[in-house]
């Protein structure tokens, strides 16, 4: 049981490039989330999904896109990367709204130069 | 915006109980109190949650005041591995948790 798997662990992008951060969970969780964490700060919710085919914006969605075609995968797309998107990105999942708590991945450290 | 107020940092001696306070004076009747922690640069880890009753699990205890305007997370016998940032979160349910700045807990040997 791998839990929540994020790839890649590290990435350096040039300004204007695009990339997709991958997130997969094998716990059959319906709910999945993307957060970003800037240095010394708390986590900010980017997007979340309550099930396949359903996504919604969080606190800081600008500059990002998501899709949820399967229960297992919730990729985060960065279009036209900017230095302000330099951050650590965490993906998380939870079973449902019955308060089981979130399971987080180990994060992707992204630097935009 | 986060609905909670936590001290930015705290110290606790190894082996003692660590008591982390959290104020959530605007909490609604159907909102839960959640606690997570983040060790170094790892992903946050769920600790415990509660609605109005005190809760205990293998990691910690959660004490919620009767008026529900504040709570305390208790780590009964703190170890060096408990050094982390602890987040107190208030949320209606599990589907959109918003993190604040948390409390940086230092366990002193």
mmCIF file of C-alpha atoms in Angstrom:
data_model
loop_
_atom_site.group_PDB
_atom_site.id
_atom_site.type_symbol
_atom_site.label_atom_id
_atom_site.label_comp_id
_atom_site.label_asym_id
_atom_site.label_seq_id
_atom_site.Cartn_x
_atom_site.Cartn_y
_atom_site.Cartn_z
ATOM 1 C CA UNK A 1 0.000 0.000 0.000
ATOM 2 C CA UNK A 2 1.907 3.039 -1.279
ATOM 3 C CA UNK A 3 -0.531 5.725 -0.032
ATOM 4 C CA UNK A 4 -0.143 9.009 -1.940
ATOM 5 C CA UNK A 5 2.639 9.092 -4.524
ATOM 6 C CA UNK A 6 3.901 12.328 -6.028
ATOM 7 C CA UNK A 7 6.253 12.665 -8.960
ATOM 8 C CA UNK A 8 8.683 14.192 -9.604
ATOM 9 C CA UNK A 9 10.274 14.984 -6.224
ATOM 10 C CA UNK A 10 12.273 17.899 -7.607
ATOM 11 C CA UNK A 11 12.022 19.993 -10.742
ATOM 12 C CA UNK A 12 13.555 23.168 -12.113
ATOM 13 C CA UNK A 13 11.533 25.030 -14.734
ATOM 14 C CA UNK A 14 12.354 28.045 -16.815
ATOM 15 C CA UNK A 15 9.936 30.949 -16.902
ATOM 16 C CA UNK A 16 7.175 30.278 -19.402
ATOM 17 C CA UNK A 17 7.594 26.503 -19.459
ATOM 18 C CA UNK A 18 4.773 24.145 -18.578
ATOM 19 C CA UNK A 19 4.677 20.945 -16.597
ATOM 20 C CA UNK A 20 2.378 18.485 -14.905
ATOM 21 C CA UNK A 21 2.823 17.387 -11.320
ATOM 22 C CA UNK A 22 1.570 13.866 -10.864
ATOM 23 C CA UNK A 23 -0.355 12.564 -7.884
ATOM 24 C CA UNK A 24 -1.698 9.047 -7.453
ATOM 25 C CA UNK A 25 -3.318 7.274 -4.516
ATOM 26 C CA UNK A 26 -4.100 3.596 -4.116
ATOM 27 C CA UNK A 27 -6.486 3.829 -1.151
ATOM 28 C CA UNK A 28 -9.666 4.290 -3.198
ATOM 29 C CA UNK A 29 -10.132 7.732 -1.686
ATOM 30 C CA UNK A 30 -12.763 9.929 -3.280
ATOM 31 C CA UNK A 31 -11.337 13.252 -2.135
ATOM 32 C CA UNK A 32 -8.043 14.638 -3.394
ATOM 33 C CA UNK A 33 -6.314 17.976 -2.887
ATOM 34 C CA UNK A 34 -3.404 20.064 -4.068
ATOM 35 C CA UNK A 35 -1.607 22.436 -1.719
ATOM 36 C CA UNK A 36 1.417 24.645 -2.117
ATOM 37 C CA UNK A 37 3.758 25.707 0.648
ATOM 38 C CA UNK A 38 6.063 28.661 0.258
ATOM 39 C CA UNK A 39 9.199 28.834 2.437
ATOM 40 C CA UNK A 40 8.367 29.428 6.090
ATOM 41 C CA UNK A 41 4.654 29.588 5.404
ATOM 42 C CA UNK A 42 1.628 27.381 5.904
ATOM 43 C CA UNK A 43 -0.101 25.379 3.196
ATOM 44 C CA UNK A 44 -2.421 27.016 0.690
ATOM 45 C CA UNK A 45 -5.152 25.012 -1.032
ATOM 46 C CA UNK A 46 -4.926 25.227 -4.832
ATOM 47 C CA UNK A 47 -7.595 22.838 -6.099
ATOM 48 C CA UNK A 48 -9.539 19.914 -4.780
ATOM 49 C CA UNK A 49 -11.755 17.140 -6.070
ATOM 50 C CA UNK A 50 -14.563 15.235 -4.384
ATOM 51 C CA UNK A 51 -14.635 12.493 -6.985
ATOM 52 C CA UNK A 52 -13.795 11.548 -10.548
ATOM 53 C CA UNK A 53 -14.941 14.224 -12.959
ATOM 54 C CA UNK A 54 -15.449 16.856 -10.243
ATOM 55 C CA UNK A 55 -12.960 19.576 -9.365
ATOM 56 C CA UNK A 56 -13.175 22.906 -7.584
ATOM 57 C CA UNK A 57 -10.969 25.883 -6.815
ATOM 58 C CA UNK A 58 -9.270 26.435 -3.507
ATOM 59 C CA UNK A 59 -7.596 29.558 -2.125
ATOM 60 C CA UNK A 60 -4.940 30.095 -4.813
ATOM 61 C CA UNK A 61 -6.020 28.497 -8.133
ATOM 62 C CA UNK A 62 -4.625 31.100 -10.563
ATOM 63 C CA UNK A 63 -1.937 29.731 -12.864
ATOM 64 C CA UNK A 64 -2.946 26.117 -12.329
ATOM 65 C CA UNK A 65 -5.303 23.572 -13.817
ATOM 66 C CA UNK A 66 -6.405 20.144 -12.671
ATOM 67 C CA UNK A 67 -8.332 17.180 -13.976
ATOM 68 C CA UNK A 68 -9.732 14.084 -12.307
ATOM 69 C CA UNK A 69 -10.519 11.451 -14.897
ATOM 70 C CA UNK A 70 -9.991 8.526 -12.497
ATOM 71 C CA UNK A 71 -10.363 8.016 -8.760
ATOM 72 C CA UNK A 72 -6.645 7.274 -8.428
ATOM 73 C CA UNK A 73 -5.034 10.217 -10.221
ATOM 74 C CA UNK A 74 -5.199 13.971 -9.721
ATOM 75 C CA UNK A 75 -2.573 15.758 -11.853
ATOM 76 C CA UNK A 76 -1.791 19.452 -11.417
ATOM 77 C CA UNK A 77 -0.886 21.391 -14.532
ATOM 78 C CA UNK A 78 1.231 24.541 -14.524
ATOM 79 C CA UNK A 79 0.962 26.625 -17.665
ATOM 80 C CA UNK A 80 3.460 29.427 -18.323
ATOM 81 C CA UNK A 81 5.480 28.937 -15.155
ATOM 82 C CA UNK A 82 6.371 32.060 -13.175
ATOM 83 C CA UNK A 83 8.906 32.615 -10.358
ATOM 84 C CA UNK A 84 5.958 33.130 -7.979
ATOM 85 C CA UNK A 85 5.128 29.448 -8.460
ATOM 86 C CA UNK A 86 8.401 28.391 -6.864
ATOM 87 C CA UNK A 87 7.144 26.324 -3.955
ATOM 88 C CA UNK A 88 6.717 22.863 -2.508
ATOM 89 C CA UNK A 89 3.571 21.194 -3.768
ATOM 90 C CA UNK A 90 1.734 18.621 -1.697
ATOM 91 C CA UNK A 91 -0.996 16.310 -2.831
ATOM 92 C CA UNK A 92 -3.364 14.740 -0.316
ATOM 93 C CA UNK A 93 -6.345 12.431 -0.271
ATOM 94 C CA UNK A 94 -9.101 11.491 2.130
ATOM 95 C CA UNK A 95 -11.728 8.790 2.209
ATOM 96 C CA UNK A 96 -14.832 10.950 2.415
ATOM 97 C CA UNK A 97 -16.401 13.583 4.623
ATOM 98 C CA UNK A 98 -16.547 11.249 7.587
ATOM 99 C CA UNK A 99 -13.441 12.729 9.093
ATOM 100 C CA UNK A 100 -10.773 10.147 8.497
ATOM 101 C CA UNK A 101 -8.086 12.767 8.108
ATOM 102 C CA UNK A 102 -5.940 13.511 5.093
ATOM 103 C CA UNK A 103 -3.037 11.402 3.830
ATOM 104 C CA UNK A 104 -0.336 13.554 2.292
ATOM 105 C CA UNK A 105 2.308 12.760 -0.280
ATOM 106 C CA UNK A 106 5.959 13.605 0.243
ATOM 107 C CA UNK A 107 5.830 16.677 -1.967
ATOM 108 C CA UNK A 108 7.316 18.072 -5.168
ATOM 109 C CA UNK A 109 9.864 20.859 -4.803
ATOM 110 C CA UNK A 110 9.531 23.173 -7.804
ATOM 111 C CA UNK A 111 11.871 26.025 -8.674
ATOM 112 C CA UNK A 112 11.073 28.431 -11.509
ATOM 113 C CA UNK A 113 14.061 30.407 -12.778
ATOM 114 C CA UNK B 1 -8.542 32.861 6.069
ATOM 115 C CA UNK B 2 -7.685 30.473 8.875
ATOM 116 C CA UNK B 3 -10.192 30.626 11.715
ATOM 117 C CA UNK B 4 -7.709 29.753 14.433
ATOM 118 C CA UNK B 5 -5.056 31.517 16.494
ATOM 119 C CA UNK B 6 -1.987 29.651 17.699
ATOM 120 C CA UNK B 7 1.243 30.802 19.339
ATOM 121 C CA UNK B 8 4.006 30.912 16.732
ATOM 122 C CA UNK B 9 6.390 28.775 18.775
ATOM 123 C CA UNK B 10 6.684 26.770 21.979
ATOM 124 C CA UNK B 11 9.346 24.792 23.828
ATOM 125 C CA UNK B 12 8.863 21.595 25.798
ATOM 126 C CA UNK B 13 11.331 19.408 27.660
ATOM 127 C CA UNK B 14 11.740 15.873 26.415
ATOM 128 C CA UNK B 15 9.618 13.444 28.422
ATOM 129 C CA UNK B 16 7.191 16.112 29.580
ATOM 130 C CA UNK B 17 3.687 16.675 28.300
ATOM 131 C CA UNK B 18 3.451 19.206 25.490
ATOM 132 C CA UNK B 19 0.274 21.284 25.639
ATOM 133 C CA UNK B 20 -0.455 23.216 22.461
ATOM 134 C CA UNK B 21 -3.256 25.791 22.692
ATOM 135 C CA UNK B 22 -5.558 26.951 19.945
ATOM 136 C CA UNK B 23 -8.213 29.653 19.925
ATOM 137 C CA UNK B 24 -11.181 29.347 17.588
ATOM 138 C CA UNK B 25 -13.687 31.819 19.008
ATOM 139 C CA UNK B 26 -15.797 31.999 15.819
ATOM 140 C CA UNK B 27 -16.270 28.250 15.450
ATOM 141 C CA UNK B 28 -19.726 27.193 14.282
ATOM 142 C CA UNK B 29 -21.751 24.452 15.887
ATOM 143 C CA UNK B 30 -21.124 21.980 13.085
ATOM 144 C CA UNK B 31 -17.403 22.643 12.655
ATOM 145 C CA UNK B 32 -14.756 20.221 13.785
ATOM 146 C CA UNK B 33 -11.345 20.938 15.257
ATOM 147 C CA UNK B 34 -8.514 19.130 13.488
ATOM 148 C CA UNK B 35 -4.846 18.871 14.368
ATOM 149 C CA UNK B 36 -2.074 18.071 11.933
ATOM 150 C CA UNK B 37 1.677 18.303 12.239
ATOM 151 C CA UNK B 38 4.478 18.750 9.743
ATOM 152 C CA UNK B 39 7.910 17.391 10.539
ATOM 153 C CA UNK B 40 10.676 19.290 8.764
ATOM 154 C CA UNK B 41 9.741 19.439 5.062
ATOM 155 C CA UNK B 42 7.586 16.321 4.972
ATOM 156 C CA UNK B 43 3.909 16.275 4.103
ATOM 157 C CA UNK B 44 1.590 17.068 7.031
ATOM 158 C CA UNK B 45 0.415 14.209 9.203
ATOM 159 C CA UNK B 46 -3.083 13.933 10.626
ATOM 160 C CA UNK B 47 -3.105 13.678 14.430
ATOM 161 C CA UNK B 48 -6.624 13.903 15.802
ATOM 162 C CA UNK B 49 -9.938 15.703 15.468
ATOM 163 C CA UNK B 50 -13.016 16.381 17.571
ATOM 164 C CA UNK B 51 -16.372 18.133 17.638
ATOM 165 C CA UNK B 52 -17.162 18.826 21.289
ATOM 166 C CA UNK B 53 -16.056 15.849 23.316
ATOM 167 C CA UNK B 54 -12.492 15.240 24.382
ATOM 168 C CA UNK B 55 -10.709 12.744 22.183
ATOM 169 C CA UNK B 56 -7.717 10.486 22.643
ATOM 170 C CA UNK B 57 -5.797 8.254 20.292
ATOM 171 C CA UNK B 58 -2.386 6.634 20.210
ATOM 172 C CA UNK B 59 -0.701 9.901 19.283
ATOM 173 C CA UNK B 60 -2.361 12.571 21.392
ATOM 174 C CA UNK B 61 -5.325 13.876 23.346
ATOM 175 C CA UNK B 62 -7.576 16.735 22.314
ATOM 176 C CA UNK B 63 -9.306 18.806 24.958
ATOM 177 C CA UNK B 64 -12.072 21.121 23.719
ATOM 178 C CA UNK B 65 -13.563 23.678 26.098
ATOM 179 C CA UNK B 66 -17.250 23.501 26.841
ATOM 180 C CA UNK B 67 -17.975 26.675 24.845
ATOM 181 C CA UNK B 68 -15.824 25.243 22.014
ATOM 182 C CA UNK B 69 -13.944 28.504 21.613
ATOM 183 C CA UNK B 70 -10.568 26.960 22.340
ATOM 184 C CA UNK B 71 -8.826 23.630 22.466
ATOM 185 C CA UNK B 72 -5.561 22.056 23.580
ATOM 186 C CA UNK B 73 -3.586 19.307 21.927
ATOM 187 C CA UNK B 74 -1.665 17.222 24.434
ATOM 188 C CA UNK B 75 1.327 15.072 23.553
ATOM 189 C CA UNK B 76 1.665 13.112 26.806
ATOM 190 C CA UNK B 77 5.378 12.262 26.713
ATOM 191 C CA UNK B 78 7.124 14.425 24.163
ATOM 192 C CA UNK B 79 10.168 13.051 22.357
ATOM 193 C CA UNK B 80 12.659 14.727 20.054
ATOM 194 C CA UNK B 81 10.756 13.242 17.118
ATOM 195 C CA UNK B 82 7.758 15.377 18.070
ATOM 196 C CA UNK B 83 9.621 18.513 17.010
ATOM 197 C CA UNK B 84 7.403 19.867 14.241
ATOM 198 C CA UNK B 85 4.951 22.566 13.206
ATOM 199 C CA UNK B 86 1.501 21.817 14.624
ATOM 200 C CA UNK B 87 -1.581 23.095 12.830
ATOM 201 C CA UNK B 88 -4.941 23.601 14.472
ATOM 202 C CA UNK B 89 -7.710 23.761 11.875
ATOM 203 C CA UNK B 90 -11.431 24.390 12.094
ATOM 204 C CA UNK B 91 -13.543 22.992 9.311
ATOM 205 C CA UNK B 92 -17.141 22.036 8.691
ATOM 206 C CA UNK B 93 -16.022 18.771 7.299
ATOM 207 C CA UNK B 94 -13.138 16.992 5.724
ATOM 208 C CA UNK B 95 -13.412 18.237 2.182
ATOM 209 C CA UNK B 96 -11.604 21.579 2.250
ATOM 210 C CA UNK B 97 -9.172 22.065 5.071
ATOM 211 C CA UNK B 98 -7.454 25.449 5.213
ATOM 212 C CA UNK B 99 -4.117 25.591 7.038
ATOM 213 C CA UNK B 100 -2.922 28.537 9.123
ATOM 214 C CA UNK B 101 0.638 29.257 10.231
ATOM 215 C CA UNK B 102 0.693 26.760 13.086
ATOM 216 C CA UNK B 103 2.889 26.465 16.179
ATOM 217 C CA UNK B 104 6.523 25.468 15.859
ATOM 218 C CA UNK B 105 7.134 23.065 18.746
ATOM 219 C CA UNK B 106 10.715 22.548 19.876
ATOM 220 C CA UNK B 107 11.381 19.548 22.079
ATOM 221 C CA UNK B 108 14.443 20.220 24.215
ATOM 222 C CA UNK B 109 16.724 17.369 25.281
#
